[in-house]
Amino acid sequence: MFARLGATMRTTAARLSALYLLLFAACAILLVFYMTSLSGRMLVGQIQNTIDDEMNGLGRAYQRGGLNALVRVIDQRSRQPGANLYLITDPSGRILAGNVESLQPGVLDQAGWTASPFGYQRYGEDGRNARLGDEPTAATDASGAMHLATALVLRLPNDMIVMVGRDLGEPERFRQVVQRALIVTLGIMSLGALLIWFFVGRAALRRIDRISDASQRIMGGDLSGRLPVEGTGDEFDRLSENLNQMLTKIATLNEGLKQVSDNIAHDLKTPLTRLRNRAEAALNLPPDPNEYRAMIERTIAESDHLIRTFNAILMISRLEAGQSTEVITTVDLATIAADVAELYEPAAEEVGVELHLDIAQGATVNGNRELIGQALSNIVDNAIKYSAGAGSGATKVVVGLTVANAEARLWVRDSGPGIPEEQRERATERFVRLEQSRSQPGSGLGLSLARAVMAFHKGRLDLSDANPGLLVSMVFPAGEGAR
Amino acid sequence: MQEASSLPRADLTSYTGGMKILVIEDDREAADYLEKALNEVGHTVHVARDGESGFVLADNGEYDVLVVDRMLPKRDGLSLIAGLRSRGNETPALILSALGQVDDRVTGLRAGGDDYLTKPYAFTELLARVEVLKRRSGSKDVEMIYRVGDLELDRLSHVVKRAGQEVTLQPREFRLLEYLMRHAGQVVTRTMLLENVWDYHFDPQTNVIDVHVSRLRGKIEKGFETPVLHTVRGAGYMLKAG
């Protein structure tokens, strides 16, 4: 339980609520202090006004009836109940009239408003009404309870002193009430914050725990696992969703990588085995330098073939994994078609195949000239190979470019045996050499490379029937080929 | 059988030799092989096994050609070449790399390399490229008329003559002959031709280049006594008088 609580305290939610609580409390305290000091000042101002009025009334009585009238009025008012204080002394300091029995020393020495509240004792009360005198600030005089008051002191020309004051008990009580309310409020607030902190923090903690558990499972090897999404659409859900998308992407890449390594293993082991067998067979030959030489030559030729295969696999894999960083520029498909046709024309003629170019209209796409050129070369190379094998009359290979329906098609039509419809899909798979082509030389990677190049260019490789022969089309979305 | 038996070592007598070459390669076996093989055809070879010592050697020594592995300890090959170029050292450099994508080649050449060869390579390919690199630093580019024996090619008017007799060539055949004549007396491989005449960098798997060359040969040799366009066994072609 405590460990759990400790964990709760460490959560972000708990830390945030603690911070909020602190800030809120500081603000509340500031506000209360401001309010009390403001209202205190207002109360003191009111008291001073009252005292001023009293003093004015006394002054009028003095003007009307002189000193006697003044003393009489003061005596009269002193007997009335209320919070007002009155005092008049003769020049020697003897009390002539008033309701004040004793004062803090020094209060009467200076004329004008008393600088600060002072202690006093009312006439005829010494301890009987001690409840109000509990203020420790006023208990300066040990003899009895003192009250706090503020007063206006007036020195008459004949050195007599008149003082009018008012008890400060009321504002003092007000301040006490406010303070108590403040303490209670802060207490309730803190308790509330603690509760919210505890429950909110725990709820957040539980969700984070679930996310942690799920990620641990995923790290443990279950790459198909996903983080929980509760459907509330809050920050946690958004976080989980984003992480899940990341996991899916990683899984895809991982799958691609696995497939690549599987393929490489399979595709290279076969020729490596052949290479090894040949070397082993050479050891069993009679020791003849010429035989050895021929064997080594074949081994080198085999290695070169292996290197070519390896390069092609690497290239296909990089293109398929979308990790290729080849430069994309605007390329002219007609130029590529013409270049490749020109490159292969003599070789085609050599094997009795006519190579024609059929470009009705130019087309530019965004892409990589080298990749498109290489893909087209592979297709043309295949076309010549299979057309030459067909051997019936005029064998022809046509390289063409057609633009229609927002697509640019770079196509090669041969007059070979073609590929039966049900086998066309397989023909572009890696290393698939269809049954009737076993006798032809080749790695079986030509069409797969072309397909990978087309995928890289966001296009596709179409195989269809040319009646007779095969029509292979590299289909580009016109205008923009690749990313 | 006799023909085939000379294949693997190629016709190494076709090479000129006599160059001072710095090989910067960290793989001991590859470096030793290069050193031995280049020595055999008459080149002087120094070997550095990391980027830093390679840089110091290349910067101080007067080499004809540098052969630089792209991935080297201490300092990679591209930064080494870029460093040399920034110091005004223009020694032609051939980059060797296991990275073979088009953009890898582009980065290599942009760093100041003059040619790029993907590992694994055939020694004859490397040798041909190294020898062509040396000549590249010569002044062939400014010559307007190339002459090899009685064969003459005018780069401005695009007229080709053999013994004063005009020979008609297709535009591509002209470029092919121009490249061969620029490197007359040097071995030129099939990939070099595909790169320089067609501007494609893939491996010409079938005999496409050979057919182009034999067509060209037919045009410039037919009716003439002496062959000029020679096949170098196991390597490529060479244009040479007599």
PDB file of N, CA and C in Angstrom, chain B residues 7-87:
ATOM      1  N   LEU B   7      42.689 -16.630 -70.497  1.00  0.00           N
ATOM      2  CA  LEU B   7      41.612 -15.737 -70.076  1.00  0.00           C
ATOM      3  C   LEU B   7      41.795 -15.074 -68.707  1.00  0.00           C
ATOM      4  N   PRO B   8      42.030 -15.846 -67.662  1.00  0.00           N
ATOM      5  CA  PRO B   8      41.955 -15.221 -66.347  1.00  0.00           C
ATOM      6  C   PRO B   8      42.980 -14.111 -66.124  1.00  0.00           C
ATOM      7  N   ARG B   9      44.196 -14.282 -66.584  1.00  0.00           N
ATOM      8  CA  ARG B   9      45.184 -13.224 -66.361  1.00  0.00           C
ATOM      9  C   ARG B   9      45.023 -12.111 -67.371  1.00  0.00           C
ATOM     10  N   ALA B  10      44.140 -12.293 -68.309  1.00  0.00           N
ATOM     11  CA  ALA B  10      43.906 -11.344 -69.393  1.00  0.00           C
ATOM     12  C   ALA B  10      45.201 -11.104 -70.147  1.00  0.00           C
ATOM     13  N   ASP B  11      45.138 -10.144 -71.054  1.00  0.00           N
ATOM     14  CA  ASP B  11      46.318  -9.863 -71.853  1.00  0.00           C
ATOM     15  C   ASP B  11      47.026  -8.670 -71.219  1.00  0.00           C
ATOM     16  N   LEU B  12      47.754  -8.955 -70.166  1.00  0.00           N
ATOM     17  CA  LEU B  12      48.302  -7.858 -69.372  1.00  0.00           C
ATOM     18  C   LEU B  12      49.410  -7.094 -70.090  1.00  0.00           C
ATOM     19  N   THR B  13      49.929  -7.681 -71.164  1.00  0.00           N
ATOM     20  CA  THR B  13      50.981  -6.956 -71.890  1.00  0.00           C
ATOM     21  C   THR B  13      50.418  -5.723 -72.574  1.00  0.00           C
ATOM     22  N   SER B  14      49.078  -5.637 -72.651  1.00  0.00           N
ATOM     23  CA  SER B  14      48.468  -4.488 -73.294  1.00  0.00           C
ATOM     24  C   SER B  14      48.581  -3.229 -72.452  1.00  0.00           C
ATOM     25  N   TYR B  15      48.966  -3.396 -71.215  1.00  0.00           N
ATOM     26  CA  TYR B  15      48.955  -2.238 -70.329  1.00  0.00           C
ATOM     27  C   TYR B  15      50.289  -1.514 -70.367  1.00  0.00           C
ATOM     28  N   THR B  16      50.218  -0.226 -70.092  1.00  0.00           N
ATOM     29  CA  THR B  16      51.382   0.620 -70.287  1.00  0.00           C
ATOM     30  C   THR B  16      52.404   0.537 -69.161  1.00  0.00           C
ATOM     31  N   GLY B  17      51.930   0.480 -67.918  1.00  0.00           N
ATOM     32  CA  GLY B  17      52.855   0.390 -66.787  1.00  0.00           C
ATOM     33  C   GLY B  17      53.570   1.701 -66.536  1.00  0.00           C
ATOM     34  N   GLY B  18      54.461   1.675 -65.542  1.00  0.00           N
ATOM     35  CA  GLY B  18      55.306   2.837 -65.285  1.00  0.00           C
ATOM     36  C   GLY B  18      54.654   3.970 -64.519  1.00  0.00           C
ATOM     37  N   MET B  19      53.489   3.726 -63.903  1.00  0.00           N
ATOM     38  CA  MET B  19      52.856   4.782 -63.132  1.00  0.00           C
ATOM     39  C   MET B  19      53.187   4.627 -61.654  1.00  0.00           C
ATOM     40  N   LYS B  20      53.050   5.743 -60.926  1.00  0.00           N
ATOM     41  CA  LYS B  20      53.267   5.698 -59.486  1.00  0.00           C
ATOM     42  C   LYS B  20      51.880   5.766 -58.833  1.00  0.00           C
ATOM     43  N   ILE B  21      51.497   4.673 -58.186  1.00  0.00           N
ATOM     44  CA  ILE B  21      50.120   4.550 -57.698  1.00  0.00           C
ATOM     45  C   ILE B  21      50.098   4.410 -56.177  1.00  0.00           C
ATOM     46  N   LEU B  22      49.199   5.132 -55.531  1.00  0.00           N
ATOM     47  CA  LEU B  22      49.003   4.971 -54.091  1.00  0.00           C
ATOM     48  C   LEU B  22      47.683   4.239 -53.861  1.00  0.00           C
ATOM     49  N   VAL B  23      47.784   3.076 -53.194  1.00  0.00           N
ATOM     50  CA  VAL B  23      46.582   2.306 -52.879  1.00  0.00           C
ATOM     51  C   VAL B  23      46.260   2.534 -51.409  1.00  0.00           C
ATOM     52  N   ILE B  24      45.077   3.082 -51.120  1.00  0.00           N
ATOM     53  CA  ILE B  24      44.676   3.293 -49.730  1.00  0.00           C
ATOM     54  C   ILE B  24      43.536   2.321 -49.449  1.00  0.00           C
ATOM     55  N   GLU B  25      43.863   1.249 -48.756  1.00  0.00           N
ATOM     56  CA  GLU B  25      42.912   0.141 -48.562  1.00  0.00           C
ATOM     57  C   GLU B  25      43.239  -0.532 -47.237  1.00  0.00           C
ATOM     58  N   ASP B  26      42.263  -0.703 -46.390  1.00  0.00           N
ATOM     59  CA  ASP B  26      42.544  -1.249 -45.060  1.00  0.00           C
ATOM     60  C   ASP B  26      42.570  -2.772 -45.037  1.00  0.00           C
ATOM     61  N   ASP B  27      41.923  -3.396 -46.019  1.00  0.00           N
ATOM     62  CA  ASP B  27      41.941  -4.857 -46.033  1.00  0.00           C
ATOM     63  C   ASP B  27      43.288  -5.343 -46.566  1.00  0.00           C
ATOM     64  N   ARG B  28      44.021  -6.031 -45.680  1.00  0.00           N
ATOM     65  CA  ARG B  28      45.403  -6.406 -45.998  1.00  0.00           C
ATOM     66  C   ARG B  28      45.493  -7.253 -47.268  1.00  0.00           C
ATOM     67  N   GLU B  29      44.601  -8.231 -47.341  1.00  0.00           N
ATOM     68  CA  GLU B  29      44.686  -9.158 -48.474  1.00  0.00           C
ATOM     69  C   GLU B  29      44.410  -8.447 -49.795  1.00  0.00           C
ATOM     70  N   ALA B  30      43.364  -7.580 -49.761  1.00  0.00           N
ATOM     71  CA  ALA B  30      43.017  -6.844 -50.975  1.00  0.00           C
ATOM     72  C   ALA B  30      44.165  -5.918 -51.372  1.00  0.00           C
ATOM     73  N   ALA B  31      44.763  -5.259 -50.371  1.00  0.00           N
ATOM     74  CA  ALA B  31      45.851  -4.325 -50.650  1.00  0.00           C
ATOM     75  C   ALA B  31      47.061  -5.064 -51.211  1.00  0.00           C
ATOM     76  N   ASP B  32      47.385  -6.203 -50.602  1.00  0.00           N
ATOM     77  CA  ASP B  32      48.545  -6.977 -51.072  1.00  0.00           C
ATOM     78  C   ASP B  32      48.341  -7.448 -52.506  1.00  0.00           C
ATOM     79  N   TYR B  33      47.104  -7.895 -52.773  1.00  0.00           N
ATOM     80  CA  TYR B  33      46.804  -8.392 -54.110  1.00  0.00           C
ATOM     81  C   TYR B  33      46.976  -7.273 -55.126  1.00  0.00           C
ATOM     82  N   LEU B  34      46.416  -6.101 -54.798  1.00  0.00           N
ATOM     83  CA  LEU B  34      46.522  -4.964 -55.713  1.00  0.00           C
ATOM     84  C   LEU B  34      47.979  -4.583 -55.939  1.00  0.00           C
ATOM     85  N   GLU B  35      48.741  -4.552 -54.829  1.00  0.00           N
ATOM     86  CA  GLU B  35      50.140  -4.148 -54.922  1.00  0.00           C
ATOM     87  C   GLU B  35      50.906  -5.091 -55.855  1.00  0.00           C
ATOM     88  N   LYS B  36      50.707  -6.378 -55.618  1.00  0.00           N
ATOM     89  CA  LYS B  36      51.418  -7.386 -56.391  1.00  0.00           C
ATOM     90  C   LYS B  36      51.019  -7.309 -57.869  1.00  0.00           C
ATOM     91  N   ALA B  37      49.692  -7.256 -58.092  1.00  0.00           N
ATOM     92  CA  ALA B  37      49.198  -7.286 -59.464  1.00  0.00           C
ATOM     93  C   ALA B  37      49.598  -6.029 -60.230  1.00  0.00           C
ATOM     94  N   LEU B  38      49.555  -4.878 -59.564  1.00  0.00           N
ATOM     95  CA  LEU B  38      49.926  -3.636 -60.247  1.00  0.00           C
ATOM     96  C   LEU B  38      51.433  -3.600 -60.509  1.00  0.00           C
ATOM     97  N   ASN B  39      52.211  -4.146 -59.557  1.00  0.00           N
ATOM     98  CA  ASN B  39      53.655  -4.251 -59.745  1.00  0.00           C
ATOM     99  C   ASN B  39      53.980  -5.078 -60.973  1.00  0.00           C
ATOM    100  N   GLU B  40      53.215  -6.158 -61.125  1.00  0.00           N
ATOM    101  CA  GLU B  40      53.480  -7.092 -62.211  1.00  0.00           C
ATOM    102  C   GLU B  40      53.364  -6.447 -63.587  1.00  0.00           C
ATOM    103  N   VAL B  41      52.443  -5.481 -63.711  1.00  0.00           N
ATOM    104  CA  VAL B  41      52.331  -4.822 -65.013  1.00  0.00           C
ATOM    105  C   VAL B  41      53.230  -3.589 -65.084  1.00  0.00           C
ATOM    106  N   GLY B  42      54.122  -3.433 -64.083  1.00  0.00           N
ATOM    107  CA  GLY B  42      55.150  -2.407 -64.192  1.00  0.00           C
ATOM    108  C   GLY B  42      54.865  -1.091 -63.487  1.00  0.00           C
ATOM    109  N   HIS B  43      53.855  -1.075 -62.612  1.00  0.00           N
ATOM    110  CA  HIS B  43      53.589   0.161 -61.867  1.00  0.00           C
ATOM    111  C   HIS B  43      54.306   0.137 -60.528  1.00  0.00           C
ATOM    112  N   THR B  44      54.638   1.320 -60.029  1.00  0.00           N
ATOM    113  CA  THR B  44      55.203   1.437 -58.693  1.00  0.00           C
ATOM    114  C   THR B  44      54.051   1.677 -57.729  1.00  0.00           C
ATOM    115  N   VAL B  45      53.966   0.861 -56.688  1.00  0.00           N
ATOM    116  CA  VAL B  45      52.795   0.943 -55.815  1.00  0.00           C
ATOM    117  C   VAL B  45      53.197   1.204 -54.367  1.00  0.00           C
ATOM    118  N   HIS B  46      52.560   2.161 -53.751  1.00  0.00           N
ATOM    119  CA  HIS B  46      52.663   2.364 -52.305  1.00  0.00           C
ATOM    120  C   HIS B  46      51.307   2.052 -51.696  1.00  0.00           C
ATOM    121  N   VAL B  47      51.340   1.531 -50.463  1.00  0.00           N
ATOM    122  CA  VAL B  47      50.076   1.160 -49.829  1.00  0.00           C
ATOM    123  C   VAL B  47      49.932   1.881 -48.492  1.00  0.00           C
ATOM    124  N   ALA B  48      48.763   2.440 -48.243  1.00  0.00           N
ATOM    125  CA  ALA B  48      48.448   3.003 -46.927  1.00  0.00           C
ATOM    126  C   ALA B  48      47.248   2.235 -46.407  1.00  0.00           C
ATOM    127  N   ARG B  49      47.230   1.975 -45.086  1.00  0.00           N
ATOM    128  CA  ARG B  49      46.167   1.120 -44.556  1.00  0.00           C
ATOM    129  C   ARG B  49      45.086   1.876 -43.786  1.00  0.00           C
ATOM    130  N   ASP B  50      45.230   3.189 -43.653  1.00  0.00           N
ATOM    131  CA  ASP B  50      44.134   3.948 -43.056  1.00  0.00           C
ATOM    132  C   ASP B  50      44.060   5.327 -43.706  1.00  0.00           C
ATOM    133  N   GLY B  51      42.972   5.999 -43.419  1.00  0.00           N
ATOM    134  CA  GLY B  51      42.695   7.267 -44.089  1.00  0.00           C
ATOM    135  C   GLY B  51      43.693   8.358 -43.770  1.00  0.00           C
ATOM    136  N   GLU B  52      44.184   8.380 -42.518  1.00  0.00           N
ATOM    137  CA  GLU B  52      45.070   9.477 -42.143  1.00  0.00           C
ATOM    138  C   GLU B  52      46.442   9.360 -42.808  1.00  0.00           C
ATOM    139  N   SER B  53      47.044   8.157 -42.683  1.00  0.00           N
ATOM    140  CA  SER B  53      48.369   8.015 -43.296  1.00  0.00           C
ATOM    141  C   SER B  53      48.240   8.106 -44.813  1.00  0.00           C
ATOM    142  N   GLY B  54      47.118   7.633 -45.346  1.00  0.00           N
ATOM    143  CA  GLY B  54      46.878   7.742 -46.779  1.00  0.00           C
ATOM    144  C   GLY B  54      46.848   9.196 -47.216  1.00  0.00           C
ATOM    145  N   PHE B  55      46.201  10.014 -46.402  1.00  0.00           N
ATOM    146  CA  PHE B  55      46.098  11.440 -46.728  1.00  0.00           C
ATOM    147  C   PHE B  55      47.484  12.089 -46.746  1.00  0.00           C
ATOM    148  N   VAL B  56      48.277  11.775 -45.709  1.00  0.00           N
ATOM    149  CA  VAL B  56      49.617  12.365 -45.612  1.00  0.00           C
ATOM    150  C   VAL B  56      50.462  11.956 -46.822  1.00  0.00           C
ATOM    151  N   LEU B  57      50.427  10.648 -47.156  1.00  0.00           N
ATOM    152  CA  LEU B  57      51.198  10.152 -48.298  1.00  0.00           C
ATOM    153  C   LEU B  57      50.744  10.816 -49.600  1.00  0.00           C
ATOM    154  N   ALA B  58      49.420  10.845 -49.789  1.00  0.00           N
ATOM    155  CA  ALA B  58      48.878  11.382 -51.041  1.00  0.00           C
ATOM    156  C   ALA B  58      49.212  12.862 -51.168  1.00  0.00           C
ATOM    157  N   ASP B  59      49.233  13.545 -50.024  1.00  0.00           N
ATOM    158  CA  ASP B  59      49.454  14.985 -50.048  1.00  0.00           C
ATOM    159  C   ASP B  59      50.922  15.315 -50.333  1.00  0.00           C
ATOM    160  N   ASN B  60      51.831  14.437 -49.865  1.00  0.00           N
ATOM    161  CA  ASN B  60      53.255  14.739 -50.032  1.00  0.00           C
ATOM    162  C   ASN B  60      53.846  14.112 -51.290  1.00  0.00           C
ATOM    163  N   GLY B  61      53.391  12.857 -51.587  1.00  0.00           N
ATOM    164  CA  GLY B  61      54.001  12.137 -52.703  1.00  0.00           C
ATOM    165  C   GLY B  61      53.464  12.615 -54.032  1.00  0.00           C
ATOM    166  N   GLU B  62      54.262  12.427 -55.051  1.00  0.00           N
ATOM    167  CA  GLU B  62      53.818  12.793 -56.394  1.00  0.00           C
ATOM    168  C   GLU B  62      53.270  11.543 -57.059  1.00  0.00           C
ATOM    169  N   TYR B  63      51.993  11.265 -56.848  1.00  0.00           N
ATOM    170  CA  TYR B  63      51.411  10.063 -57.429  1.00  0.00           C
ATOM    171  C   TYR B  63      50.682  10.382 -58.716  1.00  0.00           C
ATOM    172  N   ASP B  64      50.642   9.387 -59.591  1.00  0.00           N
ATOM    173  CA  ASP B  64      49.900   9.561 -60.834  1.00  0.00           C
ATOM    174  C   ASP B  64      48.417   9.300 -60.607  1.00  0.00           C
ATOM    175  N   VAL B  65      48.125   8.289 -59.773  1.00  0.00           N
ATOM    176  CA  VAL B  65      46.735   7.917 -59.523  1.00  0.00           C
ATOM    177  C   VAL B  65      46.598   7.422 -58.078  1.00  0.00           C
ATOM    178  N   LEU B  66      45.467   7.745 -57.447  1.00  0.00           N
ATOM    179  CA  LEU B  66      45.154   7.199 -56.126  1.00  0.00           C
ATOM    180  C   LEU B  66      44.032   6.177 -56.279  1.00  0.00           C
ATOM    181  N   VAL B  67      44.177   5.056 -55.571  1.00  0.00           N
ATOM    182  CA  VAL B  67      43.084   4.082 -55.511  1.00  0.00           C
ATOM    183  C   VAL B  67      42.622   4.091 -54.063  1.00  0.00           C
ATOM    184  N   VAL B  68      41.397   4.589 -53.817  1.00  0.00           N
ATOM    185  CA  VAL B  68      40.956   4.851 -52.452  1.00  0.00           C
ATOM    186  C   VAL B  68      39.725   4.037 -52.109  1.00  0.00           C
ATOM    187  N   ASP B  69      39.834   3.246 -51.059  1.00  0.00           N
ATOM    188  CA  ASP B  69      38.670   2.527 -50.556  1.00  0.00           C
ATOM    189  C   ASP B  69      37.752   3.542 -49.883  1.00  0.00           C
ATOM    190  N   ARG B  70      36.453   3.352 -50.055  1.00  0.00           N
ATOM    191  CA  ARG B  70      35.545   4.357 -49.517  1.00  0.00           C
ATOM    192  C   ARG B  70      35.464   4.306 -47.994  1.00  0.00           C
ATOM    193  N   MET B  71      35.473   3.099 -47.444  1.00  0.00           N
ATOM    194  CA  MET B  71      35.374   2.975 -45.991  1.00  0.00           C
ATOM    195  C   MET B  71      36.734   2.617 -45.425  1.00  0.00           C
ATOM    196  N   LEU B  72      37.316   3.564 -44.701  1.00  0.00           N
ATOM    197  CA  LEU B  72      38.657   3.391 -44.161  1.00  0.00           C
ATOM    198  C   LEU B  72      38.658   3.726 -42.687  1.00  0.00           C
ATOM    199  N   PRO B  73      39.561   3.099 -41.906  1.00  0.00           N
ATOM    200  CA  PRO B  73      39.671   3.527 -40.514  1.00  0.00           C
ATOM    201  C   PRO B  73      40.273   4.934 -40.437  1.00  0.00           C
ATOM    202  N   LYS B  74      39.959   5.620 -39.385  1.00  0.00           N
ATOM    203  CA  LYS B  74      40.491   6.954 -39.038  1.00  0.00           C
ATOM    204  C   LYS B  74      39.941   8.092 -39.894  1.00  0.00           C
ATOM    205  N   ARG B  75      39.884   7.881 -41.202  1.00  0.00           N
ATOM    206  CA  ARG B  75      39.323   8.933 -42.036  1.00  0.00           C
ATOM    207  C   ARG B  75      38.739   8.280 -43.275  1.00  0.00           C
ATOM    208  N   ASP B  76      37.464   8.534 -43.580  1.00  0.00           N
ATOM    209  CA  ASP B  76      36.877   7.799 -44.690  1.00  0.00           C
ATOM    210  C   ASP B  76      37.369   8.351 -46.023  1.00  0.00           C
ATOM    211  N   GLY B  77      37.238   7.512 -47.044  1.00  0.00           N
ATOM    212  CA  GLY B  77      37.814   7.807 -48.345  1.00  0.00           C
ATOM    213  C   GLY B  77      37.312   9.105 -48.959  1.00  0.00           C
ATOM    214  N   LEU B  78      36.012   9.369 -48.808  1.00  0.00           N
ATOM    215  CA  LEU B  78      35.453  10.559 -49.437  1.00  0.00           C
ATOM    216  C   LEU B  78      36.020  11.824 -48.810  1.00  0.00           C
ATOM    217  N   SER B  79      36.133  11.817 -47.471  1.00  0.00           N
ATOM    218  CA  SER B  79      36.654  13.007 -46.798  1.00  0.00           C
ATOM    219  C   SER B  79      38.134  13.193 -47.139  1.00  0.00           C
ATOM    220  N   LEU B  80      38.821  12.064 -47.304  1.00  0.00           N
ATOM    221  CA  LEU B  80      40.236  12.125 -47.697  1.00  0.00           C
ATOM    222  C   LEU B  80      40.383  12.828 -49.050  1.00  0.00           C
ATOM    223  N   ILE B  81      39.561  12.417 -50.007  1.00  0.00           N
ATOM    224  CA  ILE B  81      39.668  13.007 -51.344  1.00  0.00           C
ATOM    225  C   ILE B  81      39.251  14.478 -51.318  1.00  0.00           C
ATOM    226  N   ALA B  82      38.137  14.742 -50.595  1.00  0.00           N
ATOM    227  CA  ALA B  82      37.682  16.130 -50.498  1.00  0.00           C
ATOM    228  C   ALA B  82      38.774  16.991 -49.866  1.00  0.00           C
ATOM    229  N   GLY B  83      39.461  16.425 -48.844  1.00  0.00           N
ATOM    230  CA  GLY B  83      40.542  17.159 -48.187  1.00  0.00           C
ATOM    231  C   GLY B  83      41.674  17.474 -49.154  1.00  0.00           C
ATOM    232  N   LEU B  84      42.053  16.487 -49.963  1.00  0.00           N
ATOM    233  CA  LEU B  84      43.124  16.707 -50.944  1.00  0.00           C
ATOM    234  C   LEU B  84      42.728  17.795 -51.941  1.00  0.00           C
ATOM    235  N   ARG B  85      41.476  17.711 -52.412  1.00  0.00           N
ATOM    236  CA  ARG B  85      41.013  18.680 -53.412  1.00  0.00           C
ATOM    237  C   ARG B  85      41.027  20.091 -52.830  1.00  0.00           C
ATOM    238  N   SER B  86      40.642  20.208 -51.564  1.00  0.00           N
ATOM    239  CA  SER B  86      40.598  21.543 -50.963  1.00  0.00           C
ATOM    240  C   SER B  86      42.011  22.102 -50.780  1.00  0.00           C
ATOM    241  N   ARG B  87      43.013  21.223 -50.787  1.00  0.00           N
ATOM    242  CA  ARG B  87      44.394  21.706 -50.705  1.00  0.00           C
ATOM    243  C   ARG B  87      45.015  21.872 -52.086  1.00  0.00           C
TER     244      ARG B  87
END
